[in-house]
Amino acid sequence: MDYLTQQLINGLSIGATYALIALGYTMVYGVLRLINFAHGEVYMMGAVVAYWIAIGIAPWGWPVWGALAVIFGGAMGACAVLGFAIEFFAYRPLRNKPRLVVLITAIGVSLLLQNLAQTRYVFGPTPEAFPAVIEAKTVVRWTMGGPDNVVTVSNLDLLSLGLSLGLMGVLAWVVLRTRQGLALRAVSYRFDTSSLMGINTNRTISFTFMLGSALAAVAGVVDAIRYDVRPLMGLMPGLKAFVAAVLGGIGSIPGAFVGGLVIGLIETLVKGYLSSAYSDAVAFVVLIVILLVRPSGILGRYEAEKL
Amino acid sequence: MALLEISNLTVQFGGLRALSGFDFELDEGQLHGLIGPNGAGKTTAFNVATGVYQPTMGDVRLAGESVVGARPFEINRLGIARTFQNTRLFSGLTVLENVLVGFNQSVTHGFWGTILRTPHHQREDRMHEHEAMRLLERFGLANRSEELAQNLPYGDQRRLEIARALATRPRILLLDEPAAGMNPQEKIALMDLIRFIRDEFSIGIWLIEHDMKLVMAICERITVLDHGETIAVGTAAEVQADPKVIEAYLGEPVG
Amino acid sequence: MKDDGSRSRGWSVPAWGVNCALVVLVAGMWPLDWVLVEQMDEYYLRVLILVGLNVILATSLNLINGITGQFSLGHAGFMAIGAYATGSLMKYFSPTGAGAEAALLALLIVGGLVAAVAGLLVGIPTLRLRGDYLAIATLGFGEIIYTLIVTTDRIGPFEIGSSSGLHAIPIRTSFFWAYAGAIVCVASIWRLSYSAKGLAFRAVREDEIAAAAMGIDTTYYKVLAFVIGAFFAGVAGGLYATYDGNLAPESFRFTKSIELVVMVVLGGSGSITGVVVAAAVLTYLPEQLRFFAEWRMVIYSLALILMMLLRPEGLLGGRELLRWRRVAAATTVGGDAVQSGR
Ligand SMILES: Nc1ncnc2c1ncn2[C@@H]1O[C@H](COP(=O)(O)OP(=O)(O)O)[C@@H](O)[C@H]1O
Ligand SMILES: [Mg+2]
C-alpha cells in the first residue's frame, strides 16, 4: 500500500512536468494543427537557460526564493522569446504549405536546437548537475505501520506539482478570461473565419507559442533541478508529453493536463511494478492504443471530410 | 429489374436527415438527372451509392445484388464509377497517369511480373497506355497527356475526371456537377460529350447538375430533391411544370 | 517534347536488355569489390559501403513516405529487426567455407522477411491514421521495437544481447553485397513505382478517396508499401550486422529514422533517383565535415530547415534524373490527403 502510495506521488510529480509540456503541444496543435516537434527542445532550452542563470547568480548568495524566482522567470522569458522566434522564422513562412512540410521543418528545428545545445558555446555535449540552488529534502514523511513503510514527499515534488497546478490555473484564467485567450479559442475553433472576424491570427499564434514555451520552460527548470541538464533531455519528455496531449484529446487544454498526470502515473507504475526498461515504451503503447481506438484522441473532435 | 435500384434510402447525420425514403432506378443507356437546391442531399445519394457513406435505412442494389456495406473500391469494381463535386484528380500525376490509374484493376500481371518486367507485363502496360491515349483523344486531352493534372485549366480537369472514371469500365457513371465552373461553350461541348458517352459506352448515367438548361436538354428523366425529400420525378417538361418544384426553387434561379 | 503517347513509357530499351544489364551490373560489383579492397583507403571503403546501405534504407523508406505518402518515422525499427534477425542467426550458425556466401544470402532474405512481418504488423493497425498522427504512431512503433530489443537477452538459442548489444557477429558483407543489395532494391522499387500496377501507390498518395473510387484497394497498397519497405530495410539491417559485426540497440532509435526521413525529403519525396543521390550525399558529407566537429550537425539541421522553407519539394522536386519524361511530381510531401485545410 505504502509502496503504491509512494509510486503514485512520484508519478504525479513526474506527470506534472509532462502536463506542463503537453499544454504547449495541445495549444499549438489547436491553432496550427501542427505537432510542434521542437517543443521538447524548448523544454530543454528552459533547463539550459536556468543553468546559465543559476551559475551566474551563484556568487551573490541570494535567498532560495529570490534565486528560484529569477531562474524560473528568466527561463520562462527566454523560452517565450525562443518560441516566438521558432514560429516566426520557421513556421510562419510555411503557413499555407502542406502540414507535412511544416512537420519536417519542426523536426529540423528540433535537431537544430539539440545540436546547438551540444556545442560548447551554448551548453556542451555532457550532462551537468544543476547548481545547488535548492536542496532536495523530504518535507512530508508518513510512517505507515512500521519503520520500513515510509512514504515521502520531497520539496521538489511539491514544487513540481504546485507550479503545474498554479500555472494551470493561470492558464485557465488567461484562456477563459482575457482577450488574447478568447482570440486563441476562436482561432482554434475556426482558423479561416476567425481572421475575418477581426482577430489578428498571426499575433494569436505568436502568443500561443510564447505561452506554451514559457510553460515548457518551467517543466525544464524543474527537471533540471531534479535530475540534471543535458542537451538531449528534451527528446523523451517531449514525446511523452505529446502522447499525453493525444491522450487528453489534442486541442483540449484540460485534457492535456490530465493526460500528462496520467502518463506520469502509468510510467511510474510500470517502472515500479514491471521494469524501468519499459517505462519509455509504455507511453507509446498507450499512444498507439488510443490512436487505434479513437484516432482523434479521447476528447478530440472528429473532423469528417465532406465530399 | 433495373441495373441500379435504390429503395427507401434514408441517411441521417446526427439530427439532420440528409435523405429520406429515396427511391431511384437506372438502366444501361439511360440518362437521369438529379436536381435540387444546395444541401438537398444530392451528393449524399451519390456517396451512399458509391459506399462512401453507409445508409441509415434502405438498400442499394446493383444488378439485383445489394452493395450496402461494400467498400468504395469494391463498388467501383462492381461497376459504379463517379466524379466529385470538387474535382479530386491525382493532381501530382500526369493526365495520362490519371487515366492509367483507372486501368489498374484490369491489370492481370502480378507483383513479380512488375518487378521482373516480363514480356507479358510490358505488353499489357503498353496496351493500357494505348487505350488510355484513345480515351484522352476522345476527350480532347491527348495533346496534354504529359502535363500534370493540376496544371490543366478547370474545364479540362472536369473532363479528365470523367475520362478517368470511364477508364474503370463502369456500367453506371455518376457525375456530380460536371459543368460547375465551365463557360457556356464548354457546357455545350460537355452536353455532347455526355450523350456521346452514354451511346458509345452504353452505360447508365446519373447526373447532378445545377445548370437547368443542360439538365433539361439531355436527361430523359429528372428527379428533384428538396431537403432530402423527393418532390418530383418525370420528364423535363413534367418537372418544370410541377408547382412543388417551382416553389422549392423560388429565390433560386431556375436555369 | 514530342510524344504520341502510344510508345512505351520511358526508354525504349527492351526489358530483357535492361534485365541483362542489371545482372551484369550486379556481377560487376564482384571484381570491383576486389579492386576496392586492394586500392582503397579502408576508411573510405567503409563510407562507401555505408552509402550503399543508406541507399537501400532511404529508397525503401521512399516507397512508404514519398511514393505512397504514408509518412513513417519508424524505419530504423525495421532495420533493427532485420539486423538482429540476420545477425543473431549468423552468429548462431557461423557458416563458413563453400556455402558461406549462399548462407549469407539466405540469412539476409530471412532478416528481410522477419522485418516484412513487422511491417505488416505496423502497417495494418496504422491504416486509419494519416499525416502527423501516422508519423508519431510509427515513431512509437520504432521505440517499442527498440525497447523489446533492449529487454530481450535471447530468443531460444539465438542471442539478442539486450542493452549491451550483439557483438562478434561473423563479418561476411563486403562492398559487393552492399551494392548488389542497393541495385536490386532501387531497381525493384523503381519498377514497382513506374508501372501500371504501381501507379496505385502514387494514386493513394495523391488522394485516397479518389483512388478508392477508381477501384483501388487503398488498404492493400498501403500495407504492401509498408511490407516491401520493411523488407528492404531489414535486408539493409542484415547487411549492416554482417558488415560491422556489432549491433548497438541505441543506433536504431528514432534519430536514425529521422536521418532517413531527411534523406527522403531532401532528395524530393517520391523521386527515386533524387533520394538515392541524397542518401549518398548525406552519408558522405557528414563524414567530410568532421573537421567542423561540433558545427557539423548544426549545419545539417539548418540545411534541412532552409530546404523546407525554400524548396519544400526537395532536390529534384519529385522528378527523376535520367528519365526523359516528367514523372509524377510529389509537389507536396505526403500528398493532398494531409493538406491542411486551413
Ligand atoms: N459527412 C457529413 N456529415 C454531416 N452532414 C453532412 C455530411 N455530408 C453532407 N451533410 C449534410 O447533408 C446535407 C445534404 O448535403 P449534400 O448531399 O452534399 O447536398 P447537395 O444536394 O448540395 O449535394 C447538407 O445539409 C450537408 O451539410
Ligand atoms: Mg452536392
JSON list of C-alpha atoms in Angstrom, two decimals, chain B residues 17-137:
[
{"chain": "B", "resi": 17, "resn": "ARG", "atom": "CA", "xyz": [-31.92, 13.89, -42.27]},
{"chain": "B", "resi": 18, "resn": "ALA", "atom": "CA", "xyz": [-29.95, 14.43, -45.48]},
{"chain": "B", "resi": 19, "resn": "LEU", "atom": "CA", "xyz": [-32.02, 11.97, -47.47]},
{"chain": "B", "resi": 20, "resn": "SER", "atom": "CA", "xyz": [-35.30, 10.28, -46.64]},
{"chain": "B", "resi": 21, "resn": "GLY", "atom": "CA", "xyz": [-37.19, 7.49, -48.37]},
{"chain": "B", "resi": 22, "resn": "PHE", "atom": "CA", "xyz": [-35.30, 7.99, -51.60]},
{"chain": "B", "resi": 23, "resn": "ASP", "atom": "CA", "xyz": [-36.19, 5.66, -54.49]},
{"chain": "B", "resi": 24, "resn": "PHE", "atom": "CA", "xyz": [-34.36, 5.52, -57.75]},
{"chain": "B", "resi": 25, "resn": "GLU", "atom": "CA", "xyz": [-33.80, 3.29, -60.77]},
{"chain": "B", "resi": 26, "resn": "LEU", "atom": "CA", "xyz": [-31.35, 3.48, -63.61]},
{"chain": "B", "resi": 27, "resn": "ASP", "atom": "CA", "xyz": [-30.64, 1.21, -66.56]},
{"chain": "B", "resi": 28, "resn": "GLU", "atom": "CA", "xyz": [-27.93, 0.98, -69.14]},
{"chain": "B", "resi": 29, "resn": "GLY", "atom": "CA", "xyz": [-28.22, 3.60, -71.82]},
{"chain": "B", "resi": 30, "resn": "GLN", "atom": "CA", "xyz": [-30.32, 5.92, -69.67]},
{"chain": "B", "resi": 31, "resn": "LEU", "atom": "CA", "xyz": [-29.50, 9.47, -68.68]},
{"chain": "B", "resi": 32, "resn": "HIS", "atom": "CA", "xyz": [-31.18, 10.50, -65.47]},
{"chain": "B", "resi": 33, "resn": "GLY", "atom": "CA", "xyz": [-30.83, 13.89, -63.86]},
{"chain": "B", "resi": 34, "resn": "LEU", "atom": "CA", "xyz": [-30.85, 14.73, -60.16]},
{"chain": "B", "resi": 35, "resn": "ILE", "atom": "CA", "xyz": [-31.52, 18.32, -59.25]},
{"chain": "B", "resi": 36, "resn": "GLY", "atom": "CA", "xyz": [-32.40, 20.29, -56.19]},
{"chain": "B", "resi": 37, "resn": "PRO", "atom": "CA", "xyz": [-31.26, 23.31, -54.20]},
{"chain": "B", "resi": 38, "resn": "ASN", "atom": "CA", "xyz": [-27.94, 23.27, -52.37]},
{"chain": "B", "resi": 39, "resn": "GLY", "atom": "CA", "xyz": [-27.94, 20.92, -49.42]},
{"chain": "B", "resi": 40, "resn": "ALA", "atom": "CA", "xyz": [-30.88, 18.94, -50.82]},
{"chain": "B", "resi": 41, "resn": "GLY", "atom": "CA", "xyz": [-29.00, 15.65, -50.42]},
{"chain": "B", "resi": 42, "resn": "LYS", "atom": "CA", "xyz": [-27.89, 15.01, -53.99]},
{"chain": "B", "resi": 43, "resn": "THR", "atom": "CA", "xyz": [-24.23, 14.34, -53.28]},
{"chain": "B", "resi": 44, "resn": "THR", "atom": "CA", "xyz": [-25.26, 12.29, -50.29]},
{"chain": "B", "resi": 45, "resn": "ALA", "atom": "CA", "xyz": [-27.17, 9.96, -52.62]},
{"chain": "B", "resi": 46, "resn": "PHE", "atom": "CA", "xyz": [-24.01, 9.54, -54.69]},
{"chain": "B", "resi": 47, "resn": "ASN", "atom": "CA", "xyz": [-21.92, 8.94, -51.61]},
{"chain": "B", "resi": 48, "resn": "VAL", "atom": "CA", "xyz": [-24.18, 6.16, -50.46]},
{"chain": "B", "resi": 49, "resn": "ALA", "atom": "CA", "xyz": [-24.35, 4.59, -53.90]},
{"chain": "B", "resi": 50, "resn": "THR", "atom": "CA", "xyz": [-20.54, 4.51, -54.03]},
{"chain": "B", "resi": 51, "resn": "GLY", "atom": "CA", "xyz": [-20.04, 3.23, -50.49]},
{"chain": "B", "resi": 52, "resn": "VAL", "atom": "CA", "xyz": [-18.52, 6.41, -49.06]},
{"chain": "B", "resi": 53, "resn": "TYR", "atom": "CA", "xyz": [-21.39, 6.75, -46.58]},
{"chain": "B", "resi": 54, "resn": "GLN", "atom": "CA", "xyz": [-23.48, 3.99, -45.06]},
{"chain": "B", "resi": 55, "resn": "PRO", "atom": "CA", "xyz": [-27.25, 4.42, -45.27]},
{"chain": "B", "resi": 56, "resn": "THR", "atom": "CA", "xyz": [-29.29, 4.66, -42.10]},
{"chain": "B", "resi": 57, "resn": "MET", "atom": "CA", "xyz": [-32.02, 2.71, -43.83]},
{"chain": "B", "resi": 58, "resn": "GLY", "atom": "CA", "xyz": [-32.83, 1.37, -47.27]},
{"chain": "B", "resi": 59, "resn": "ASP", "atom": "CA", "xyz": [-30.98, -0.55, -49.92]},
{"chain": "B", "resi": 60, "resn": "VAL", "atom": "CA", "xyz": [-28.82, -0.02, -52.98]},
{"chain": "B", "resi": 61, "resn": "ARG", "atom": "CA", "xyz": [-28.78, -2.91, -55.44]},
{"chain": "B", "resi": 62, "resn": "LEU", "atom": "CA", "xyz": [-26.62, -3.30, -58.49]},
{"chain": "B", "resi": 63, "resn": "ALA", "atom": "CA", "xyz": [-27.91, -5.93, -60.91]},
{"chain": "B", "resi": 64, "resn": "GLY", "atom": "CA", "xyz": [-30.04, -7.30, -58.11]},
{"chain": "B", "resi": 65, "resn": "GLU", "atom": "CA", "xyz": [-27.27, -7.61, -55.53]},
{"chain": "B", "resi": 66, "resn": "SER", "atom": "CA", "xyz": [-27.16, -5.29, -52.53]},
{"chain": "B", "resi": 67, "resn": "VAL", "atom": "CA", "xyz": [-23.95, -3.25, -52.35]},
{"chain": "B", "resi": 68, "resn": "VAL", "atom": "CA", "xyz": [-24.67, -1.76, -48.94]},
{"chain": "B", "resi": 69, "resn": "GLY", "atom": "CA", "xyz": [-21.66, -2.36, -46.70]},
{"chain": "B", "resi": 70, "resn": "ALA", "atom": "CA", "xyz": [-19.31, -2.88, -49.62]},
{"chain": "B", "resi": 71, "resn": "ARG", "atom": "CA", "xyz": [-16.26, -0.63, -49.61]},
{"chain": "B", "resi": 72, "resn": "PRO", "atom": "CA", "xyz": [-15.89, 2.11, -52.23]},
{"chain": "B", "resi": 73, "resn": "PHE", "atom": "CA", "xyz": [-13.24, 0.27, -54.24]},
{"chain": "B", "resi": 74, "resn": "GLU", "atom": "CA", "xyz": [-15.38, -2.86, -54.34]},
{"chain": "B", "resi": 75, "resn": "ILE", "atom": "CA", "xyz": [-18.37, -0.91, -55.57]},
{"chain": "B", "resi": 76, "resn": "ASN", "atom": "CA", "xyz": [-16.25, 0.60, -58.29]},
{"chain": "B", "resi": 77, "resn": "ARG", "atom": "CA", "xyz": [-15.16, -2.85, -59.37]},
{"chain": "B", "resi": 78, "resn": "LEU", "atom": "CA", "xyz": [-18.79, -3.93, -59.43]},
{"chain": "B", "resi": 79, "resn": "GLY", "atom": "CA", "xyz": [-19.42, -1.25, -61.99]},
{"chain": "B", "resi": 80, "resn": "ILE", "atom": "CA", "xyz": [-20.20, 2.15, -60.49]},
{"chain": "B", "resi": 81, "resn": "ALA", "atom": "CA", "xyz": [-17.78, 4.98, -61.21]},
{"chain": "B", "resi": 82, "resn": "ARG", "atom": "CA", "xyz": [-18.10, 8.59, -60.22]},
{"chain": "B", "resi": 83, "resn": "THR", "atom": "CA", "xyz": [-16.72, 12.08, -60.36]},
{"chain": "B", "resi": 84, "resn": "PHE", "atom": "CA", "xyz": [-16.66, 14.51, -57.47]},
{"chain": "B", "resi": 85, "resn": "GLN", "atom": "CA", "xyz": [-18.36, 17.81, -56.97]},
{"chain": "B", "resi": 86, "resn": "ASN", "atom": "CA", "xyz": [-15.00, 19.34, -56.05]},
{"chain": "B", "resi": 87, "resn": "THR", "atom": "CA", "xyz": [-12.72, 17.62, -58.52]},
{"chain": "B", "resi": 88, "resn": "ARG", "atom": "CA", "xyz": [-10.42, 15.10, -56.92]},
{"chain": "B", "resi": 89, "resn": "LEU", "atom": "CA", "xyz": [-7.84, 14.42, -59.57]},
{"chain": "B", "resi": 90, "resn": "PHE", "atom": "CA", "xyz": [-4.46, 12.93, -58.72]},
{"chain": "B", "resi": 91, "resn": "SER", "atom": "CA", "xyz": [-3.05, 16.39, -59.10]},
{"chain": "B", "resi": 92, "resn": "GLY", "atom": "CA", "xyz": [0.61, 15.44, -58.95]},
{"chain": "B", "resi": 93, "resn": "LEU", "atom": "CA", "xyz": [0.25, 12.76, -61.62]},
{"chain": "B", "resi": 94, "resn": "THR", "atom": "CA", "xyz": [0.18, 13.45, -65.32]},
{"chain": "B", "resi": 95, "resn": "VAL", "atom": "CA", "xyz": [-3.03, 13.46, -67.32]},
{"chain": "B", "resi": 96, "resn": "LEU", "atom": "CA", "xyz": [-2.15, 10.10, -68.84]},
{"chain": "B", "resi": 97, "resn": "GLU", "atom": "CA", "xyz": [-1.28, 8.61, -65.48]},
{"chain": "B", "resi": 98, "resn": "ASN", "atom": "CA", "xyz": [-4.59, 9.75, -64.05]},
{"chain": "B", "resi": 99, "resn": "VAL", "atom": "CA", "xyz": [-6.38, 7.70, -66.67]},
{"chain": "B", "resi": 100, "resn": "LEU", "atom": "CA", "xyz": [-3.98, 4.77, -66.31]},
{"chain": "B", "resi": 101, "resn": "VAL", "atom": "CA", "xyz": [-4.89, 4.51, -62.64]},
{"chain": "B", "resi": 102, "resn": "GLY", "atom": "CA", "xyz": [-8.37, 3.65, -63.86]},
{"chain": "B", "resi": 103, "resn": "PHE", "atom": "CA", "xyz": [-6.97, 0.66, -65.72]},
{"chain": "B", "resi": 104, "resn": "ASN", "atom": "CA", "xyz": [-5.32, -0.64, -62.59]},
{"chain": "B", "resi": 105, "resn": "GLN", "atom": "CA", "xyz": [-7.92, -3.28, -61.89]},
{"chain": "B", "resi": 106, "resn": "SER", "atom": "CA", "xyz": [-7.71, -4.62, -65.43]},
{"chain": "B", "resi": 107, "resn": "VAL", "atom": "CA", "xyz": [-4.01, -5.41, -64.96]},
{"chain": "B", "resi": 108, "resn": "THR", "atom": "CA", "xyz": [-3.52, -9.16, -64.86]},
{"chain": "B", "resi": 109, "resn": "HIS", "atom": "CA", "xyz": [0.20, -9.41, -64.20]},
{"chain": "B", "resi": 110, "resn": "GLY", "atom": "CA", "xyz": [1.24, -9.64, -60.60]},
{"chain": "B", "resi": 111, "resn": "PHE", "atom": "CA", "xyz": [3.94, -8.45, -58.31]},
{"chain": "B", "resi": 112, "resn": "TRP", "atom": "CA", "xyz": [6.77, -10.49, -59.81]},
{"chain": "B", "resi": 113, "resn": "GLY", "atom": "CA", "xyz": [5.71, -9.64, -63.32]},
{"chain": "B", "resi": 114, "resn": "THR", "atom": "CA", "xyz": [6.10, -6.00, -62.40]},
{"chain": "B", "resi": 115, "resn": "ILE", "atom": "CA", "xyz": [9.48, -6.39, -60.76]},
{"chain": "B", "resi": 116, "resn": "LEU", "atom": "CA", "xyz": [10.94, -8.64, -63.44]},
{"chain": "B", "resi": 117, "resn": "ARG", "atom": "CA", "xyz": [9.29, -6.67, -66.29]},
{"chain": "B", "resi": 118, "resn": "THR", "atom": "CA", "xyz": [8.17, -9.81, -68.06]},
{"chain": "B", "resi": 119, "resn": "PRO", "atom": "CA", "xyz": [7.13, -9.54, -71.71]},
{"chain": "B", "resi": 120, "resn": "HIS", "atom": "CA", "xyz": [3.54, -10.10, -70.61]},
{"chain": "B", "resi": 121, "resn": "HIS", "atom": "CA", "xyz": [3.81, -7.18, -68.24]},
{"chain": "B", "resi": 122, "resn": "GLN", "atom": "CA", "xyz": [5.25, -4.94, -70.91]},
{"chain": "B", "resi": 123, "resn": "ARG", "atom": "CA", "xyz": [2.65, -5.88, -73.48]},
{"chain": "B", "resi": 124, "resn": "GLU", "atom": "CA", "xyz": [-0.11, -5.24, -71.05]},
{"chain": "B", "resi": 125, "resn": "ASP", "atom": "CA", "xyz": [1.24, -1.89, -69.88]},
{"chain": "B", "resi": 126, "resn": "ARG", "atom": "CA", "xyz": [1.63, -0.77, -73.46]},
{"chain": "B", "resi": 127, "resn": "MET", "atom": "CA", "xyz": [-1.87, -1.86, -74.33]},
{"chain": "B", "resi": 128, "resn": "HIS", "atom": "CA", "xyz": [-3.34, 0.04, -71.43]},
{"chain": "B", "resi": 129, "resn": "GLU", "atom": "CA", "xyz": [-1.40, 3.07, -72.34]},
{"chain": "B", "resi": 130, "resn": "HIS", "atom": "CA", "xyz": [-2.71, 2.86, -75.84]},
{"chain": "B", "resi": 131, "resn": "GLU", "atom": "CA", "xyz": [-6.27, 2.59, -74.60]},
{"chain": "B", "resi": 132, "resn": "ALA", "atom": "CA", "xyz": [-5.74, 5.46, -72.22]},
{"chain": "B", "resi": 133, "resn": "MET", "atom": "CA", "xyz": [-4.50, 7.64, -75.05]},
{"chain": "B", "resi": 134, "resn": "ARG", "atom": "CA", "xyz": [-7.52, 6.74, -77.16]},
{"chain": "B", "resi": 135, "resn": "LEU", "atom": "CA", "xyz": [-9.77, 7.73, -74.33]},
{"chain": "B", "resi": 136, "resn": "LEU", "atom": "CA", "xyz": [-7.91, 11.01, -73.92]},
{"chain": "B", "resi": 137, "resn": "GLU", "atom": "CA", "xyz": [-8.23, 11.71, -77.63]}
]
